[in-house]
Amino acid sequence: MGIDAWVPRAIAQLEVPAITATSLSPVEMPELVDLPQPPLISPVSQDDWALLENDVAGCRLCGLCETRTQTVFGSGNRQPEWLLIGEAPGQSEDQQGLPFVGTAGQLLTEMLRACGLSRDEVFITNILKCRPPNNRDPKPEEQAQCHQHLQRQLALLQPKIILAVGRIAAQALLNTDEPLAKLRGKVHQLGSTPLIVIYHPAYLLRSLTEKRKAWMDLQFALQTYNNNNKG
Ligand code: URA
């Protein structure tokens, strides 16, 4: 790769004769033992996912564990190019254990389809894995406790682009108080991954006149993805 391996000078100067199988007599040949083999090269093992899913399912780090029906881990492709992160599960999500399955979720699915993306090829999750009672906004301490789950998901997923769905997700991910209007239409970075802020579909259900802006957000995200993944 054009990068020289650094070797300490003391070792580099030693002349070590090459040892080959034929240069060893049969007696000197080391006995072959059944050593445990490292896993085949795979960035993520199933164990990591299983462990994380288990930790999330049993999480009691904040008070939401008392009121949830179940945790909502996230769903979709576990080696995705696109990762969508919403705010928190609502009533339908809490009941079904899946993200974005209520009315807003159906609109999100439509929005994705309009971009040529299916729910199976992206991964969808939320800042919070448990429903806040009466769909109130997540509290800062709930976000802080839940952050470790999202961080572990990000490390496993390694997406090429992240969409922050709505103001709460965008502000949490970018650690800012800026309004959504100022955050959309820009390429942010989460670590080294580009992050685009889009309108939350629940907001669009209330304000259909804003649908055009949402479409522009998605077009912008597609353009960013295509620019970064040419060829
Ligand atoms: N709104 C969200 O932000 N996430 C969901 O999963 C559902 C609705």
Short mmCIF file of C-alpha atoms and ligand atoms in Angstrom, two decimals:
data_model
loop_
_atom_site.label_atom_id
_atom_site.label_comp_id
_atom_site.label_asym_id
_atom_site.label_seq_id
_atom_site.Cartn_x
_atom_site.Cartn_y
_atom_site.Cartn_z
CA MET A 1 0.00 0.00 0.00
CA GLY A 2 3.06 2.21 -0.28
CA ILE A 3 3.48 2.26 3.50
CA ASP A 4 6.81 0.98 4.82
CA ALA A 5 6.54 -1.28 7.83
CA TRP A 6 8.54 0.19 10.73
CA VAL A 7 11.04 -2.28 12.13
CA PRO A 8 13.23 -1.48 15.15
CA ARG A 9 16.82 -1.00 13.91
CA ALA A 10 18.22 -3.64 16.27
CA ILE A 11 15.98 -6.23 14.67
CA ALA A 12 16.33 -4.89 11.14
CA GLN A 13 20.12 -5.28 11.35
CA LEU A 14 19.99 -8.91 12.44
CA GLU A 15 20.61 -11.37 9.67
CA VAL A 16 18.16 -14.16 10.30
CA PRO A 17 18.45 -17.16 7.99
CA ALA A 18 15.15 -18.03 6.39
CA ILE A 19 13.65 -21.17 7.88
CA THR A 20 11.78 -23.31 5.43
CA ALA A 21 10.10 -26.66 5.89
CA THR A 22 12.94 -28.35 3.99
CA SER A 23 15.67 -26.75 6.14
CA LEU A 24 14.33 -28.55 9.23
CA SER A 25 14.96 -32.24 9.80
CA PRO A 26 11.82 -34.31 10.49
CA VAL A 27 12.71 -34.45 14.21
CA GLU A 28 12.83 -30.66 14.40
CA MET A 29 9.49 -30.20 12.71
CA PRO A 30 7.04 -28.80 15.25
CA GLU A 31 4.13 -31.04 16.00
CA LEU A 32 0.88 -29.83 14.52
CA VAL A 33 -1.64 -29.24 17.23
CA ASP A 34 -5.26 -28.22 16.93
CA LEU A 35 -5.02 -24.58 17.89
CA PRO A 36 -8.23 -22.56 18.01
CA GLN A 37 -8.56 -20.83 14.67
CA PRO A 38 -9.22 -17.08 14.55
CA PRO A 39 -12.63 -16.30 13.04
CA LEU A 40 -12.75 -15.84 9.29
CA ILE A 41 -12.14 -12.21 8.43
CA SER A 42 -15.41 -10.56 9.23
CA PRO A 43 -15.66 -7.12 10.77
CA VAL A 44 -18.44 -8.19 13.07
CA SER A 45 -19.25 -11.53 14.63
CA GLN A 46 -22.74 -12.71 15.41
CA ASP A 47 -21.73 -12.74 19.06
CA ASP A 48 -21.33 -8.97 19.09
CA TRP A 49 -24.85 -8.48 17.80
CA ALA A 50 -26.28 -11.09 20.14
CA LEU A 51 -24.51 -9.51 23.11
CA LEU A 52 -25.69 -6.04 22.21
CA GLU A 53 -29.27 -7.15 21.59
CA ASN A 54 -29.24 -8.89 24.94
CA ASP A 55 -27.87 -5.83 26.73
CA VAL A 56 -30.51 -3.60 25.15
CA ALA A 57 -33.36 -6.03 25.88
CA GLY A 58 -32.39 -6.19 29.54
CA CYS A 59 -31.40 -2.53 29.93
CA ARG A 60 -32.43 -0.86 33.20
CA LEU A 61 -30.20 2.20 32.95
CA CYS A 62 -33.06 4.71 33.11
CA GLY A 63 -36.64 4.91 34.36
CA LEU A 64 -38.15 4.10 30.93
CA CYS A 65 -37.60 0.41 31.67
CA GLU A 66 -40.50 0.66 34.15
CA THR A 67 -43.03 1.85 31.57
CA ARG A 68 -41.95 0.17 28.32
CA THR A 69 -43.69 -2.89 26.92
CA GLN A 70 -40.43 -3.90 25.31
CA THR A 71 -37.23 -2.36 23.97
CA VAL A 72 -36.98 -1.40 20.30
CA PHE A 73 -33.50 -2.34 19.13
CA GLY A 74 -33.72 -1.41 15.46
CA SER A 75 -34.28 -3.38 12.29
CA GLY A 76 -33.00 -3.90 8.77
CA ASN A 77 -29.74 -4.72 7.07
CA ARG A 78 -26.87 -5.19 9.53
CA GLN A 79 -24.29 -4.27 6.91
CA PRO A 80 -26.08 -1.23 5.57
CA GLU A 81 -24.89 1.66 3.50
CA TRP A 82 -27.68 3.81 4.97
CA LEU A 83 -28.49 4.20 8.66
CA LEU A 84 -31.57 6.12 9.77
CA ILE A 85 -31.80 7.30 13.37
CA GLY A 86 -35.09 8.59 14.76
CA GLU A 87 -36.04 9.92 18.14
CA ALA A 88 -37.70 7.20 20.20
CA PRO A 89 -40.31 4.46 19.85
CA GLY A 90 -43.96 5.52 19.91
CA GLN A 91 -46.94 3.43 20.93
CA SER A 92 -46.99 1.11 17.89
CA GLU A 93 -43.22 0.59 18.09
CA ASP A 94 -43.41 -0.17 21.82
CA GLN A 95 -46.10 -2.76 21.11
CA GLN A 96 -44.41 -4.38 18.11
CA GLY A 97 -40.77 -4.04 19.16
CA LEU A 98 -39.86 -2.52 15.78
CA PRO A 99 -38.91 1.05 14.83
CA PHE A 100 -41.07 3.29 12.67
CA VAL A 101 -44.04 0.98 12.20
CA GLY A 102 -46.83 3.46 13.05
CA THR A 103 -48.31 6.08 10.73
CA ALA A 104 -45.09 8.11 10.65
CA GLY A 105 -43.20 4.90 9.91
CA GLN A 106 -45.41 4.18 6.90
CA LEU A 107 -44.63 7.62 5.54
CA LEU A 108 -40.92 7.06 6.17
CA THR A 109 -41.14 3.78 4.24
CA GLU A 110 -42.77 5.66 1.35
CA MET A 111 -40.10 8.36 1.48
CA LEU A 112 -37.38 5.71 1.30
CA ARG A 113 -39.10 3.95 -1.57
CA ALA A 114 -39.25 7.24 -3.47
CA CYS A 115 -35.44 7.29 -3.19
CA GLY A 116 -35.16 3.75 -4.49
CA LEU A 117 -34.41 2.34 -1.04
CA SER A 118 -36.28 -0.45 0.71
CA ARG A 119 -36.50 -0.88 4.46
CA ASP A 120 -34.64 -4.19 4.14
CA GLU A 121 -31.52 -2.60 2.76
CA VAL A 122 -31.18 0.19 5.33
CA PHE A 123 -30.93 -0.07 9.11
CA ILE A 124 -33.38 1.94 11.20
CA THR A 125 -33.05 2.67 14.89
CA ASN A 126 -33.69 5.43 17.42
CA ILE A 127 -31.78 7.56 19.91
CA LEU A 128 -33.83 5.93 22.68
CA LYS A 129 -34.60 2.23 22.67
CA CYS A 130 -37.63 2.62 24.97
CA ARG A 131 -40.84 4.61 24.57
CA PRO A 132 -41.15 7.74 26.70
CA PRO A 133 -44.62 7.77 28.33
CA ASN A 134 -47.22 9.64 26.25
CA ASN A 135 -44.55 10.19 23.58
CA ARG A 136 -42.99 13.07 25.52
CA ASP A 137 -39.57 14.31 24.39
CA PRO A 138 -36.62 12.20 25.60
CA LYS A 139 -34.97 13.61 28.74
CA PRO A 140 -31.25 14.45 28.59
CA GLU A 141 -30.42 11.77 31.18
CA GLU A 142 -32.33 9.14 29.16
CA GLN A 143 -30.42 10.12 26.04
CA ALA A 144 -27.13 10.03 27.93
CA GLN A 145 -27.76 6.52 29.29
CA CYS A 146 -28.99 5.17 25.96
CA HIS A 147 -26.08 6.64 24.02
CA GLN A 148 -23.85 3.64 24.68
CA HIS A 149 -26.29 1.33 22.89
CA LEU A 150 -26.30 3.56 19.82
CA GLN A 151 -22.53 3.87 19.90
CA ARG A 152 -22.17 0.09 19.88
CA GLN A 153 -24.68 -0.15 17.01
CA LEU A 154 -22.70 2.43 15.04
CA ALA A 155 -19.47 0.50 15.57
CA LEU A 156 -21.08 -2.69 14.27
CA LEU A 157 -23.04 -1.15 11.41
CA GLN A 158 -20.38 1.14 9.93
CA PRO A 159 -22.79 2.80 7.48
CA LYS A 160 -21.70 4.99 4.59
CA ILE A 161 -24.28 7.68 5.39
CA ILE A 162 -26.44 8.52 8.40
CA LEU A 163 -29.82 10.25 8.26
CA ALA A 164 -30.89 11.98 11.46
CA VAL A 165 -34.67 11.83 11.29
CA GLY A 166 -36.13 14.95 12.89
CA ARG A 167 -34.95 17.66 15.24
CA ILE A 168 -34.53 15.61 18.41
CA ALA A 169 -32.34 12.99 16.73
CA ALA A 170 -30.32 15.65 14.91
CA GLN A 171 -29.70 17.71 18.04
CA ALA A 172 -28.75 14.64 20.05
CA LEU A 173 -26.37 13.27 17.41
CA LEU A 174 -24.75 16.60 16.67
CA ASN A 175 -24.80 17.77 20.30
CA THR A 176 -26.36 21.10 19.42
CA ASP A 177 -29.41 23.24 20.21
CA GLU A 178 -29.65 24.63 16.68
CA PRO A 179 -33.13 24.46 15.13
CA LEU A 180 -33.85 21.92 12.40
CA ALA A 181 -34.10 24.65 9.77
CA LYS A 182 -30.42 25.46 10.36
CA LEU A 183 -29.28 21.85 10.47
CA ARG A 184 -30.88 20.55 7.26
CA GLY A 185 -29.29 21.11 3.86
CA LYS A 186 -25.73 20.62 5.20
CA VAL A 187 -23.35 17.68 5.28
CA HIS A 188 -22.46 17.10 8.94
CA GLN A 189 -20.03 14.43 10.12
CA LEU A 190 -20.50 11.84 12.83
CA GLY A 191 -16.93 10.66 13.27
CA SER A 192 -15.92 10.11 9.68
CA THR A 193 -19.44 9.33 8.42
CA PRO A 194 -21.48 11.99 6.63
CA LEU A 195 -24.72 12.83 8.42
CA ILE A 196 -27.72 14.53 6.84
CA VAL A 197 -30.65 15.93 8.80
CA ILE A 198 -34.13 15.30 7.40
CA TYR A 199 -37.63 16.24 8.51
CA HIS A 200 -39.37 13.78 10.80
CA PRO A 201 -42.30 12.13 8.96
CA ALA A 202 -44.55 12.78 12.00
CA TYR A 203 -44.02 16.48 11.39
CA LEU A 204 -44.92 16.03 7.74
CA LEU A 205 -48.17 14.33 8.72
CA ARG A 206 -49.12 17.52 10.53
CA SER A 207 -47.82 19.85 7.87
CA LEU A 208 -48.28 18.45 4.39
CA THR A 209 -47.09 21.70 2.85
CA GLU A 210 -43.61 20.85 4.14
CA LYS A 211 -43.48 17.64 2.11
CA ARG A 212 -41.54 19.38 -0.62
CA LYS A 213 -38.79 20.32 1.83
CA ALA A 214 -38.63 16.72 3.00
CA TRP A 215 -38.21 15.57 -0.57
CA MET A 216 -35.38 18.10 -0.99
CA ASP A 217 -33.70 16.70 2.15
CA LEU A 218 -33.81 13.21 0.71
CA GLN A 219 -32.51 14.34 -2.66
CA PHE A 220 -29.67 16.08 -0.85
CA ALA A 221 -28.89 12.89 1.08
CA LEU A 222 -28.90 10.84 -2.14
CA GLN A 223 -26.62 13.33 -3.83
CA THR A 224 -24.20 13.25 -0.86
CA TYR A 225 -24.20 9.47 -0.83
CA ASN A 226 -23.59 9.29 -4.60
CA ASN A 227 -20.79 11.87 -4.45
CA ASN A 228 -19.02 9.93 -1.70
CA ASN A 229 -19.46 6.52 -3.27
CA LYS A 230 -18.65 7.01 -6.92
CA GLY A 231 -17.45 4.13 -8.98
N1 URA B 1 -40.84 8.18 15.66
C1 URA B 1 -39.52 7.93 15.87
O1 URA B 1 -38.71 8.85 15.97
N2 URA B 1 -39.14 6.67 15.93
C2 URA B 1 -39.96 5.64 15.80
O2 URA B 1 -39.52 4.51 15.86
C3 URA B 1 -41.32 5.93 15.57
C4 URA B 1 -41.73 7.20 15.51
#
